[in-house]
Amino acid sequence: MSLRCGIVGLPNVGKSTLFNALSDAGAESANFPFCTIDPNVGVVPVPDERLDHLHELVESRKKTPASVEFVDIAGLVKGASEGKGKGNAFLSHIREVDLIVHVVRCFDDPNVVHVEGSIDPGRDIRIIEDELILKDLESVEKRLDKLQTQAKSGEKETLRKLETIKRLKEHLERGEAARSFKADKEEREAYKDLFLLSDKPVLYACNVSEEDLDSGNEWVDTVREIAAEQDDEVVMFCAKIESEIAELDEDEKTMFLEEMGIDSAGLNRLIRAAYKELGLITYFTAGPKESRAWTVRKGSKAPEAAGVIHSDFERGFIRAETVSYEKYAELGSEKAVREAGEMRIEGKDYVVQDGDVILFRFNV
């Protein structure tokens, strides 16, 4: 599975600059609203030192990292849900992503205009959230009208769905996001197919100045307080620094980060936070032909994880031969792992762990 993240925010908060740095896709970036209209898409390899090490140990001919797809969605403004600033088109792109990366401006620069005239992360977040909620309210009201007509039959399932949609409408009308709506699995079936925008998990990316990258500032604190209400993740980055890092080779990148006193580039921090927000983990396969990283949801059982490679692997699953990355790295080879008795044989109920190195056995 490939993670798809939509980068959103008000105009001029650093979305396209971040996208350029992350994906090297060359999204247009300028100091005025709506310089980005169509969504730019960049597929970014996930940096993982464990995969790099496995590749060296196994001496595979090929190394294939997991990937993240970033979609640079044009700046939203107040009234986007009503079509202002081509907002309706922008909002439709958000439906297609797994995670919203909400870029928030947490730096002051008189040379970079702010569409609202001042720096206020709380207000900016509320503007974007309100537009998503208003767009969701349109979808929910249409569903409500349809269910009210169908409910005249008295069918119990329809009546249950109607009650859920009524509650959801009231929730949205209070200005609360769909992701905070309390509903069990059965109730969610009433609106799951609407793909509500405010139901998507959110990762806040605070664009700060170079001076504030280490410790943050009061604007970042505001974002953290807002994020904590929904248990959302927050990362800090400096778009200016990320642009500089993107132009360096690996050795220069390492030296630059050390000089800046930063342990990792913004890309790494963003991806780690995105994986955490969505409950994703990585497992590996390693052999002479290829060493590869695979992404699965935390809690996935072995057959499901095998199915990420190929559906035949899941259908014909026999067993998984697995060892932790740490143990593999310690012993140095699959042969050494087997000789040490560290290769475990796991069946259909095995829950895959982050960092597992797995060989699947299956019937065709």
GROMACS .gro file of C-alpha atoms in nm:
model
  364
    1MET     CA    1   0.000   0.000   0.000
    2SER     CA    2   0.119   0.350  -0.083
    3LEU     CA    3   0.038   0.632   0.156
    4ARG     CA    4  -0.127   0.934  -0.012
    5CYS     CA    5  -0.097   1.267   0.172
    6GLY     CA    6  -0.271   1.589   0.069
    7ILE     CA    7  -0.085   1.909   0.159
    8VAL     CA    8  -0.336   2.183   0.243
    9GLY     CA    9  -0.338   2.526   0.402
   10LEU     CA   10  -0.403   2.892   0.331
   11PRO     CA   11  -0.213   3.058   0.044
   12ASN     CA   12   0.150   3.154   0.112
   13VAL     CA   13   0.205   2.931   0.415
   14GLY     CA   14   0.479   2.724   0.247
   15LYS     CA   15   0.286   2.432   0.096
   16SER     CA   16   0.441   2.434  -0.250
   17THR     CA   17   0.787   2.510  -0.113
   18LEU     CA   18   0.756   2.208   0.114
   19PHE     CA   19   0.624   1.997  -0.172
   20ASN     CA   20   0.917   2.097  -0.394
   21ALA     CA   21   1.165   2.008  -0.125
   22LEU     CA   22   1.000   1.674  -0.054
   23SER     CA   23   0.942   1.552  -0.405
   24ASP     CA   24   1.173   1.755  -0.633
   25ALA     CA   25   0.865   1.779  -0.858
   26GLY     CA   26   0.908   2.150  -0.927
   27ALA     CA   27   0.564   2.273  -0.820
   28GLU     CA   28   0.527   2.641  -0.903
   29SER     CA   29   0.576   2.864  -0.601
   30ALA     CA   30   0.516   3.241  -0.589
   31ASN     CA   31   0.429   3.516  -0.345
   32PHE     CA   32   0.061   3.547  -0.437
   33PRO     CA   33  -0.253   3.334  -0.384
   34PHE     CA   34  -0.354   3.061  -0.630
   35CYS     CA   35  -0.017   3.016  -0.800
   36THR     CA   36  -0.100   2.646  -0.769
   37ILE     CA   37  -0.433   2.545  -0.923
   38ASP     CA   38  -0.410   2.185  -1.041
   39PRO     CA   39  -0.275   1.949  -0.775
   40ASN     CA   40   0.090   1.856  -0.821
   41VAL     CA   41   0.171   1.497  -0.731
   42GLY     CA   42   0.510   1.363  -0.622
   43VAL     CA   43   0.600   1.009  -0.518
   44VAL     CA   44   0.869   1.018  -0.251
   45PRO     CA   45   1.077   0.718  -0.134
   46VAL     CA   46   1.056   0.662   0.243
   47PRO     CA   47   1.403   0.696   0.398
   48ASP     CA   48   1.476   0.390   0.614
   49GLU     CA   49   1.824   0.308   0.741
   50ARG     CA   50   1.713  -0.048   0.817
   51LEU     CA   51   1.643  -0.114   0.449
   52ASP     CA   52   1.978   0.041   0.351
   53HIS     CA   53   2.158  -0.192   0.594
   54LEU     CA   54   1.966  -0.503   0.481
   55HIS     CA   55   2.050  -0.420   0.120
   56GLU     CA   56   2.421  -0.408   0.211
   57LEU     CA   57   2.411  -0.729   0.416
   58VAL     CA   58   2.225  -0.931   0.152
   59GLU     CA   59   2.404  -0.762  -0.139
   60SER     CA   60   2.076  -0.748  -0.328
   61ARG     CA   61   2.085  -0.635  -0.690
   62LYS     CA   62   1.798  -0.396  -0.624
   63LYS     CA   63   1.671  -0.188  -0.330
   64THR     CA   64   1.306  -0.076  -0.326
   65PRO     CA   65   1.188   0.152  -0.044
   66ALA     CA   66   0.828   0.211   0.053
   67SER     CA   67   0.682   0.528  -0.095
   68VAL     CA   68   0.460   0.820   0.002
   69GLU     CA   69   0.258   1.014  -0.250
   70PHE     CA   70   0.231   1.384  -0.174
   71VAL     CA   71  -0.043   1.590  -0.340
   72ASP     CA   72   0.008   1.967  -0.334
   73ILE     CA   73  -0.346   2.104  -0.310
   74ALA     CA   74  -0.384   2.475  -0.388
   75GLY     CA   75  -0.432   2.725  -0.106
   76LEU     CA   76  -0.782   2.732   0.038
   77VAL     CA   77  -0.947   3.055   0.147
   78LYS     CA   78  -1.254   3.152   0.347
   79GLY     CA   79  -1.553   3.064   0.128
   80ALA     CA   80  -1.381   2.777  -0.053
   81SER     CA   81  -1.678   2.548   0.018
   82GLU     CA   82  -1.890   2.790  -0.185
   83GLY     CA   83  -1.642   2.789  -0.473
   84LYS     CA   84  -1.434   3.097  -0.386
   85GLY     CA   85  -1.077   3.078  -0.512
   86LYS     CA   86  -1.175   2.771  -0.718
   87GLY     CA   87  -1.227   2.611  -0.378
   88ASN     CA   88  -1.471   2.341  -0.489
   89ALA     CA   89  -1.212   2.193  -0.723
   90PHE     CA   90  -0.948   2.202  -0.450
   91LEU     CA   91  -1.176   2.039  -0.195
   92SER     CA   92  -1.254   1.751  -0.432
   93HIS     CA   93  -0.884   1.661  -0.442
   94ILE     CA   94  -0.882   1.615  -0.063
   95ARG     CA   95  -1.136   1.330  -0.086
   96GLU     CA   96  -0.874   1.115  -0.256
   97VAL     CA   97  -0.605   1.128   0.015
   98ASP     CA   98  -0.544   0.910   0.324
   99LEU     CA   99  -0.406   1.189   0.539
  100ILE     CA  100  -0.431   1.568   0.540
  101VAL     CA  101  -0.099   1.743   0.598
  102HIS     CA  102  -0.216   2.086   0.716
  103VAL     CA  103   0.067   2.337   0.672
  104VAL     CA  104   0.038   2.626   0.918
  105ARG     CA  105   0.240   2.945   0.899
  106CYS     CA  106   0.429   2.996   1.224
  107PHE     CA  107   0.684   3.254   1.108
  108ASP     CA  108   0.674   3.628   1.052
  109ASP     CA  109   0.820   3.780   0.735
  110PRO     CA  110   0.703   4.119   0.603
  111ASN     CA  111   0.820   4.016   0.254
  112VAL     CA  112   0.574   3.723   0.240
  113VAL     CA  113   0.212   3.841   0.238
  114HIS     CA  114  -0.051   3.666   0.449
  115VAL     CA  115  -0.392   3.631   0.286
  116GLU     CA  116  -0.560   3.725   0.618
  117GLY     CA  117  -0.321   4.012   0.692
  118SER     CA  118  -0.158   3.875   1.011
  119ILE     CA  119  -0.002   3.564   1.166
  120ASP     CA  120  -0.263   3.372   1.368
  121PRO     CA  121  -0.235   2.989   1.348
  122GLY     CA  122  -0.553   2.931   1.548
  123ARG     CA  123  -0.759   3.144   1.310
  124ASP     CA  124  -0.592   2.992   1.003
  125ILE     CA  125  -0.661   2.636   1.118
  126ARG     CA  126  -1.022   2.726   1.193
  127ILE     CA  127  -1.069   2.872   0.842
  128ILE     CA  128  -0.955   2.550   0.675
  129GLU     CA  129  -1.148   2.329   0.918
  130ASP     CA  130  -1.466   2.532   0.870
  131GLU     CA  131  -1.445   2.500   0.491
  132LEU     CA  132  -1.407   2.121   0.516
  133ILE     CA  133  -1.697   2.099   0.760
  134LEU     CA  134  -1.923   2.318   0.543
  135LYS     CA  135  -1.849   2.100   0.241
  136ASP     CA  136  -1.925   1.789   0.448
  137LEU     CA  137  -2.251   1.945   0.564
  138GLU     CA  138  -2.362   1.968   0.199
  139SER     CA  139  -2.299   1.596   0.152
  140VAL     CA  140  -2.472   1.502   0.477
  141GLU     CA  141  -2.779   1.714   0.400
  142LYS     CA  142  -2.819   1.541   0.063
  143ARG     CA  143  -2.792   1.201   0.235
  144LEU     CA  144  -3.046   1.313   0.496
  145ASP     CA  145  -3.300   1.414   0.229
  146LYS     CA  146  -3.261   1.078   0.059
  147LEU     CA  147  -3.300   0.881   0.383
  148GLN     CA  148  -3.605   1.080   0.493
  149THR     CA  149  -3.779   0.977   0.171
  150GLN     CA  150  -3.672   0.612   0.210
  151ALA     CA  151  -3.769   0.605   0.579
  152LYS     CA  152  -4.137   0.636   0.490
  153SER     CA  153  -4.127   0.261   0.427
  154GLY     CA  154  -4.060   0.207   0.799
  155GLU     CA  155  -3.763  -0.024   0.728
  156LYS     CA  156  -3.559  -0.053   1.051
  157GLU     CA  157  -3.214  -0.030   0.894
  158THR     CA  158  -3.308   0.288   0.708
  159LEU     CA  159  -3.448   0.441   1.026
  160ARG     CA  160  -3.123   0.362   1.210
  161LYS     CA  161  -2.920   0.527   0.935
  162LEU     CA  162  -3.153   0.828   0.940
  163GLU     CA  163  -3.100   0.874   1.314
  164THR     CA  164  -2.719   0.857   1.271
  165ILE     CA  165  -2.719   1.111   0.987
  166LYS     CA  166  -2.939   1.349   1.190
  167ARG     CA  167  -2.690   1.336   1.477
  168LEU     CA  168  -2.398   1.383   1.241
  169LYS     CA  169  -2.564   1.687   1.081
  170GLU     CA  170  -2.612   1.847   1.425
  171HIS     CA  171  -2.249   1.770   1.508
  172LEU     CA  172  -2.122   1.942   1.191
  173GLU     CA  173  -2.357   2.239   1.241
  174ARG     CA  174  -2.186   2.298   1.576
  175GLY     CA  175  -1.862   2.345   1.382
  176GLU     CA  176  -1.716   2.013   1.493
  177ALA     CA  177  -1.519   1.792   1.253
  178ALA     CA  178  -1.661   1.456   1.146
  179ARG     CA  179  -1.357   1.277   1.291
  180SER     CA  180  -1.470   1.375   1.642
  181PHE     CA  181  -1.822   1.236   1.588
  182LYS     CA  182  -1.895   0.944   1.821
  183ALA     CA  183  -2.020   0.650   1.617
  184ASP     CA  184  -1.969   0.274   1.634
  185LYS     CA  185  -1.874   0.062   1.334
  186GLU     CA  186  -2.235  -0.008   1.239
  187GLU     CA  187  -2.334   0.361   1.261
  188ARG     CA  188  -2.038   0.464   1.045
  189GLU     CA  189  -2.181   0.255   0.761
  190ALA     CA  190  -2.450   0.525   0.723
  191TYR     CA  191  -2.195   0.780   0.597
  192LYS     CA  192  -1.872   0.591   0.524
  193ASP     CA  193  -1.924   0.615   0.148
  194LEU     CA  194  -1.948   0.997   0.165
  195PHE     CA  195  -1.571   1.018   0.227
  196LEU     CA  196  -1.618   1.323   0.447
  197LEU     CA  197  -1.331   1.570   0.431
  198SER     CA  198  -1.328   1.652   0.802
  199ASP     CA  199  -1.329   1.281   0.886
  200LYS     CA  200  -0.974   1.237   0.755
  201PRO     CA  201  -0.682   1.222   1.001
  202VAL     CA  202  -0.474   1.540   1.017
  203LEU     CA  203  -0.102   1.600   1.059
  204TYR     CA  204  -0.012   1.962   1.133
  205ALA     CA  205   0.313   2.084   0.975
  206CYS     CA  206   0.430   2.409   1.133
  207ASN     CA  207   0.644   2.618   0.899
  208VAL     CA  208   0.882   2.808   1.127
  209SER     CA  209   1.183   3.035   1.083
  210GLU     CA  210   1.534   2.893   1.093
  211GLU     CA  211   1.582   3.039   1.443
  212ASP     CA  212   1.273   2.860   1.582
  213LEU     CA  213   1.333   2.518   1.426
  214ASP     CA  214   1.494   2.374   1.738
  215SER     CA  215   1.255   2.486   2.013
  216GLY     CA  216   0.951   2.626   1.832
  217ASN     CA  217   0.761   2.940   1.932
  218GLU     CA  218   0.429   3.052   2.079
  219TRP     CA  219   0.255   2.998   1.744
  220VAL     CA  220   0.369   2.635   1.739
  221ASP     CA  221   0.243   2.598   2.098
  222THR     CA  222  -0.100   2.714   1.978
  223VAL     CA  223  -0.102   2.450   1.704
  224ARG     CA  224   0.001   2.180   1.953
  225GLU     CA  225  -0.287   2.273   2.183
  226ILE     CA  226  -0.534   2.247   1.894
  227ALA     CA  227  -0.385   1.917   1.776
  228ALA     CA  228  -0.400   1.768   2.125
  229GLU     CA  229  -0.778   1.802   2.127
  230GLN     CA  230  -0.801   1.542   1.847
  231ASP     CA  231  -0.481   1.348   1.928
  232ASP     CA  232  -0.333   1.472   1.599
  233GLU     CA  233   0.040   1.479   1.529
  234VAL     CA  234   0.249   1.797   1.493
  235VAL     CA  235   0.586   1.841   1.321
  236MET     CA  236   0.799   2.151   1.269
  237PHE     CA  237   0.989   2.233   0.951
  238CYS     CA  238   1.152   2.533   0.790
  239ALA     CA  239   1.059   2.553   0.423
  240LYS     CA  240   1.369   2.761   0.348
  241ILE     CA  241   1.601   2.498   0.498
  242GLU     CA  242   1.416   2.210   0.331
  243SER     CA  243   1.468   2.382  -0.006
  244GLU     CA  244   1.843   2.400   0.062
  245ILE     CA  245   1.861   2.037   0.179
  246ALA     CA  246   1.683   1.912  -0.134
  247GLU     CA  247   1.969   2.042  -0.352
  248LEU     CA  248   2.242   1.851  -0.163
  249ASP     CA  249   2.375   1.500  -0.214
  250GLU     CA  250   2.362   1.252   0.077
  251ASP     CA  251   2.704   1.334   0.225
  252GLU     CA  252   2.645   1.709   0.202
  253LYS     CA  253   2.300   1.660   0.350
  254THR     CA  254   2.443   1.485   0.656
  255MET     CA  255   2.702   1.759   0.711
  256PHE     CA  256   2.441   2.032   0.666
  257LEU     CA  257   2.204   1.874   0.922
  258GLU     CA  258   2.489   1.837   1.172
  259GLU     CA  259   2.587   2.201   1.127
  260MET     CA  260   2.224   2.305   1.177
  261GLY     CA  261   2.192   2.081   1.484
  262ILE     CA  262   1.898   1.892   1.326
  263ASP     CA  263   1.874   1.513   1.365
  264SER     CA  264   1.675   1.458   1.042
  265ALA     CA  265   1.530   1.643   0.744
  266GLY     CA  266   1.167   1.755   0.747
  267LEU     CA  267   1.076   1.472   0.508
  268ASN     CA  268   1.182   1.207   0.758
  269ARG     CA  269   0.993   1.371   1.042
  270LEU     CA  270   0.682   1.417   0.829
  271ILE     CA  271   0.676   1.056   0.716
  272ARG     CA  272   0.737   0.917   1.065
  273ALA     CA  273   0.453   1.132   1.198
  274ALA     CA  274   0.227   1.033   0.907
  275TYR     CA  275   0.289   0.662   0.971
  276LYS     CA  276   0.214   0.712   1.340
  277GLU     CA  277  -0.105   0.910   1.269
  278LEU     CA  278  -0.237   0.637   1.036
  279GLY     CA  279  -0.115   0.342   1.243
  280LEU     CA  280   0.122   0.211   0.975
  281ILE     CA  281   0.430  -0.008   1.013
  282THR     CA  282   0.702  -0.140   0.782
  283TYR     CA  283   0.820  -0.497   0.722
  284PHE     CA  284   1.095  -0.615   0.489
  285THR     CA  285   1.171  -0.887   0.238
  286ALA     CA  286   1.536  -0.946   0.150
  287GLY     CA  287   1.705  -1.170  -0.106
  288PRO     CA  288   1.968  -1.173  -0.384
  289LYS     CA  289   1.731  -1.009  -0.634
  290GLU     CA  290   1.580  -0.740  -0.415
  291SER     CA  291   1.559  -0.594  -0.066
  292ARG     CA  292   1.227  -0.420  -0.022
  293ALA     CA  293   1.020  -0.232   0.238
  294TRP     CA  294   0.644  -0.291   0.258
  295THR     CA  295   0.382  -0.084   0.439
  296VAL     CA  296   0.092  -0.241   0.632
  297ARG     CA  297  -0.145  -0.130   0.902
  298LYS     CA  298  -0.047  -0.203   1.260
  299GLY     CA  299  -0.225  -0.520   1.371
  300SER     CA  300  -0.217  -0.683   1.025
  301LYS     CA  301  -0.186  -1.061   1.032
  302ALA     CA  302   0.067  -1.250   0.821
  303PRO     CA  303  -0.168  -1.347   0.531
  304GLU     CA  304  -0.287  -0.986   0.496
  305ALA     CA  305   0.072  -0.861   0.493
  306ALA     CA  306   0.156  -1.122   0.228
  307GLY     CA  307  -0.133  -0.993   0.020
  308VAL     CA  308   0.037  -0.653  -0.003
  309ILE     CA  309   0.304  -0.823  -0.215
  310HIS     CA  310   0.055  -1.020  -0.426
  311SER     CA  311  -0.300  -1.144  -0.378
  312ASP     CA  312  -0.180  -1.501  -0.458
  313PHE     CA  313   0.044  -1.486  -0.151
  314GLU     CA  314  -0.257  -1.421   0.071
  315ARG     CA  315  -0.484  -1.680  -0.092
  316GLY     CA  316  -0.222  -1.954  -0.086
  317PHE     CA  317  -0.057  -1.858   0.244
  318ILE     CA  318   0.112  -2.149   0.425
  319ARG     CA  319   0.343  -1.983   0.677
  320ALA     CA  320   0.573  -1.689   0.740
  321GLU     CA  321   0.938  -1.737   0.828
  322THR     CA  322   1.034  -1.425   1.017
  323VAL     CA  323   1.303  -1.258   1.225
  324SER     CA  324   1.330  -0.907   1.363
  325TYR     CA  325   1.550  -0.660   1.178
  326GLU     CA  326   1.757  -0.609   1.493
  327LYS     CA  327   1.838  -0.980   1.519
  328TYR     CA  328   1.908  -1.006   1.146
  329ALA     CA  329   2.145  -0.707   1.163
  330GLU     CA  330   2.318  -0.854   1.469
  331LEU     CA  331   2.380  -1.194   1.306
  332GLY     CA  332   2.453  -1.057   0.960
  333SER     CA  333   2.281  -1.302   0.722
  334GLU     CA  334   1.980  -1.529   0.675
  335LYS     CA  335   2.212  -1.831   0.701
  336ALA     CA  336   2.345  -1.713   1.037
  337VAL     CA  337   1.991  -1.641   1.157
  338ARG     CA  338   1.880  -1.997   1.073
  339GLU     CA  339   2.190  -2.155   1.224
  340ALA     CA  340   2.128  -1.962   1.546
  341GLY     CA  341   1.768  -2.086   1.558
  342GLU     CA  342   1.634  -1.730   1.544
  343MET     CA  343   1.413  -1.775   1.237
  344ARG     CA  344   1.056  -1.819   1.366
  345ILE     CA  345   0.782  -2.012   1.187
  346GLU     CA  346   0.455  -1.821   1.215
  347GLY     CA  347   0.104  -1.912   1.099
  348LYS     CA  348  -0.209  -1.729   0.987
  349ASP     CA  349  -0.272  -1.566   1.324
  350TYR     CA  350   0.070  -1.404   1.353
  351VAL     CA  351   0.050  -1.025   1.389
  352VAL     CA  352   0.328  -0.863   1.187
  353GLN     CA  353   0.561  -0.636   1.383
  354ASP     CA  354   0.740  -0.323   1.265
  355GLY     CA  355   1.084  -0.421   1.133
  356ASP     CA  356   1.007  -0.789   1.070
  357VAL     CA  357   1.211  -0.949   0.792
  358ILE     CA  358   0.978  -1.206   0.639
  359LEU     CA  359   0.991  -1.492   0.388
  360PHE     CA  360   0.641  -1.606   0.291
  361ARG     CA  361   0.566  -1.966   0.192
  362PHE     CA  362   0.253  -2.017  -0.017
  363ASN     CA  363   0.073  -2.247  -0.262
  364VAL     CA  364   0.003  -2.114  -0.609
   0.00000   0.00000   0.00000
